[in-house]
Tab-separated table of C-alpha atoms in Angstrom:
chain	number	residue	atom	x	y	z
B	15	ARG	CA	-105.722	-71.552	58.139
B	16	THR	CA	-107.292	-72.658	54.866
B	17	THR	CA	-111.041	-72.557	54.311
B	18	ASP	CA	-112.639	-75.141	52.053
B	19	PHE	CA	-115.383	-73.156	50.318
B	20	THR	CA	-116.897	-76.335	48.900
B	21	THR	CA	-118.079	-77.320	52.382
B	22	MET	CA	-119.388	-73.914	53.485
B	23	THR	CA	-123.065	-73.103	53.477
B	24	SER	CA	-124.305	-69.583	52.840
B	25	LYS	CA	-125.835	-67.635	55.729
B	26	THR	CA	-128.688	-66.386	53.589
B	27	ASP	CA	-131.465	-68.024	51.658
B	28	GLU	CA	-131.846	-65.094	49.227
B	29	GLU	CA	-129.918	-66.846	46.468
B	30	PRO	CA	-127.192	-69.462	46.356
B	31	GLY	CA	-123.681	-68.274	46.978
B	32	TYR	CA	-121.533	-66.589	49.561
B	33	VAL	CA	-121.082	-62.981	50.639
B	34	LEU	CA	-117.598	-61.441	51.003
B	35	PHE	CA	-117.223	-58.273	53.064
B	36	VAL	CA	-113.957	-56.328	52.769
B	37	THR	CA	-113.277	-53.648	55.379
B	38	VAL	CA	-110.414	-51.280	56.151
B	39	GLY	CA	-112.145	-49.580	59.087
B	40	THR	CA	-111.400	-45.891	59.581
B	41	THR	CA	-107.997	-45.989	57.911
B	42	SER	CA	-106.994	-46.180	54.259
B	43	PHE	CA	-105.586	-49.280	52.618
B	44	ASP	CA	-105.738	-48.494	48.912
B	45	ALA	CA	-103.677	-51.543	47.913
B	46	LEU	CA	-106.237	-53.931	49.433
B	47	VAL	CA	-109.212	-52.040	48.007
B	48	SER	CA	-107.641	-51.913	44.543
B	49	CYS	CA	-106.850	-55.635	44.587
B	50	VAL	CA	-110.421	-56.668	45.386
B	51	ALA	CA	-111.681	-54.460	42.545
B	52	LEU	CA	-109.544	-56.171	39.902
B	53	PRO	CA	-111.524	-58.152	37.304
B	54	SER	CA	-109.292	-61.193	37.921
B	55	PHE	CA	-110.155	-61.138	41.658
B	56	LEU	CA	-113.870	-60.692	40.948
B	57	HIS	CA	-113.900	-63.598	38.489
B	58	ALA	CA	-111.929	-65.762	40.928
B	59	ILE	CA	-114.285	-65.220	43.857
B	60	ARG	CA	-117.297	-65.743	41.606
B	61	SER	CA	-115.831	-69.093	40.524
B	62	LEU	CA	-115.571	-69.995	44.233
B	63	GLY	CA	-119.291	-69.358	44.666
B	64	PHE	CA	-119.383	-65.793	45.974
B	65	ARG	CA	-122.479	-63.941	44.767
B	66	ARG	CA	-121.912	-60.606	46.536
B	67	LEU	CA	-118.942	-58.384	47.407
B	68	THR	CA	-119.246	-55.363	49.680
B	69	VAL	CA	-116.223	-53.098	50.152
B	70	GLN	CA	-115.896	-50.550	52.961
B	71	TYR	CA	-112.951	-48.373	51.905
B	72	GLY	CA	-112.654	-45.894	54.803
B	73	ARG	CA	-110.557	-42.767	54.279
B	74	GLY	CA	-108.861	-44.214	51.216
B	75	ALA	CA	-109.644	-43.894	47.550
B	76	GLU	CA	-112.732	-45.430	46.009
B	77	PRO	CA	-112.060	-48.807	44.382
B	78	THR	CA	-110.070	-48.536	41.146
B	79	PRO	CA	-111.025	-49.901	38.743
B	80	PRO	CA	-114.623	-49.112	39.701
B	81	LEU	CA	-116.604	-52.107	40.905
B	82	PRO	CA	-118.930	-53.422	38.201
B	83	GLY	CA	-122.206	-53.059	40.130
B	84	GLN	CA	-125.072	-55.513	40.156
B	85	ASP	CA	-125.400	-56.880	36.631
B	86	ALA	CA	-121.893	-57.603	35.349
B	87	PRO	CA	-121.550	-61.123	33.935
B	88	ASP	CA	-119.307	-63.638	35.694
B	89	THR	CA	-118.707	-61.393	38.701
B	90	PRO	CA	-120.468	-61.102	42.040
B	91	ALA	CA	-122.856	-58.214	42.647
B	92	CYS	CA	-120.709	-55.414	44.075
B	93	ASP	CA	-121.154	-52.323	46.169
B	94	ALA	CA	-118.819	-50.025	48.079
B	95	TYR	CA	-119.030	-47.259	50.633
B	96	ARG	CA	-116.725	-45.071	52.691
B	97	PHE	CA	-118.293	-45.181	56.181
B	98	ARG	CA	-121.438	-46.264	58.011
B	99	PRO	CA	-122.236	-45.791	61.684
B	100	SER	CA	-121.652	-49.518	62.216
B	101	LEU	CA	-120.273	-52.397	60.158
B	102	ARG	CA	-122.258	-54.919	62.182
B	103	HIS	CA	-124.996	-55.439	59.571
B	104	ASP	CA	-122.486	-56.155	56.795
B	105	MET	CA	-120.480	-58.464	59.042
B	106	GLU	CA	-123.546	-60.422	60.138
B	107	LYS	CA	-124.675	-60.876	56.515
B	108	SER	CA	-121.251	-61.995	55.302
B	109	ASP	CA	-119.854	-65.483	55.055
B	110	VAL	CA	-116.236	-64.263	54.972
B	111	VAL	CA	-114.697	-60.988	56.194
B	112	LEU	CA	-111.441	-59.763	54.671
B	113	THR	CA	-109.900	-56.993	56.763
B	114	HIS	CA	-106.696	-55.003	57.110
B	115	GLY	CA	-106.449	-56.401	60.644
B	116	GLY	CA	-106.964	-53.219	62.643
B	117	ALA	CA	-108.022	-53.556	66.265
B	118	GLY	CA	-111.387	-51.852	65.741
B	119	SER	CA	-112.307	-54.063	62.800
B	120	LEU	CA	-111.263	-57.224	64.606
B	121	MET	CA	-113.224	-56.281	67.720
B	122	GLU	CA	-116.303	-55.542	65.631
B	123	ILE	CA	-115.982	-58.905	63.838
B	124	LEU	CA	-115.698	-60.738	67.157
B	125	GLY	CA	-118.611	-58.776	68.633
B	126	SER	CA	-120.896	-59.288	65.641
B	127	GLY	CA	-121.033	-63.050	65.882
B	128	GLY	CA	-120.963	-63.040	62.102
B	129	GLY	CA	-118.515	-63.070	59.317
B	130	GLY	CA	-117.481	-66.689	59.352
B	131	PRO	CA	-113.779	-66.913	58.595
B	132	ALA	CA	-111.861	-63.654	58.816
B	133	ALA	CA	-108.607	-63.006	57.000
């Protein structure tokens, strides 16, 4: 399924743009986490209108290269964490969820009522 980002509307009125949440649940998926930290990926999602990227990296390595933080030009504001008691808040605030496809992550996405498209 292809999502047309030009027709999406953001879930938040804080500032224009979309929120992307990347989660690997309790496992590790360093290849996914590393890909979303690449400058080329960050510039690409910013050009699509994403203003924020949150990465939950589970038991794996922290994003490499390190995410640029809040004030890097031409990239979305970024943050990352290993675990939280629940991913529900991040899923509800996101417009798109990118996941490794584990059962726990998918069930939490479905139960949150948030996240818009999931990939």
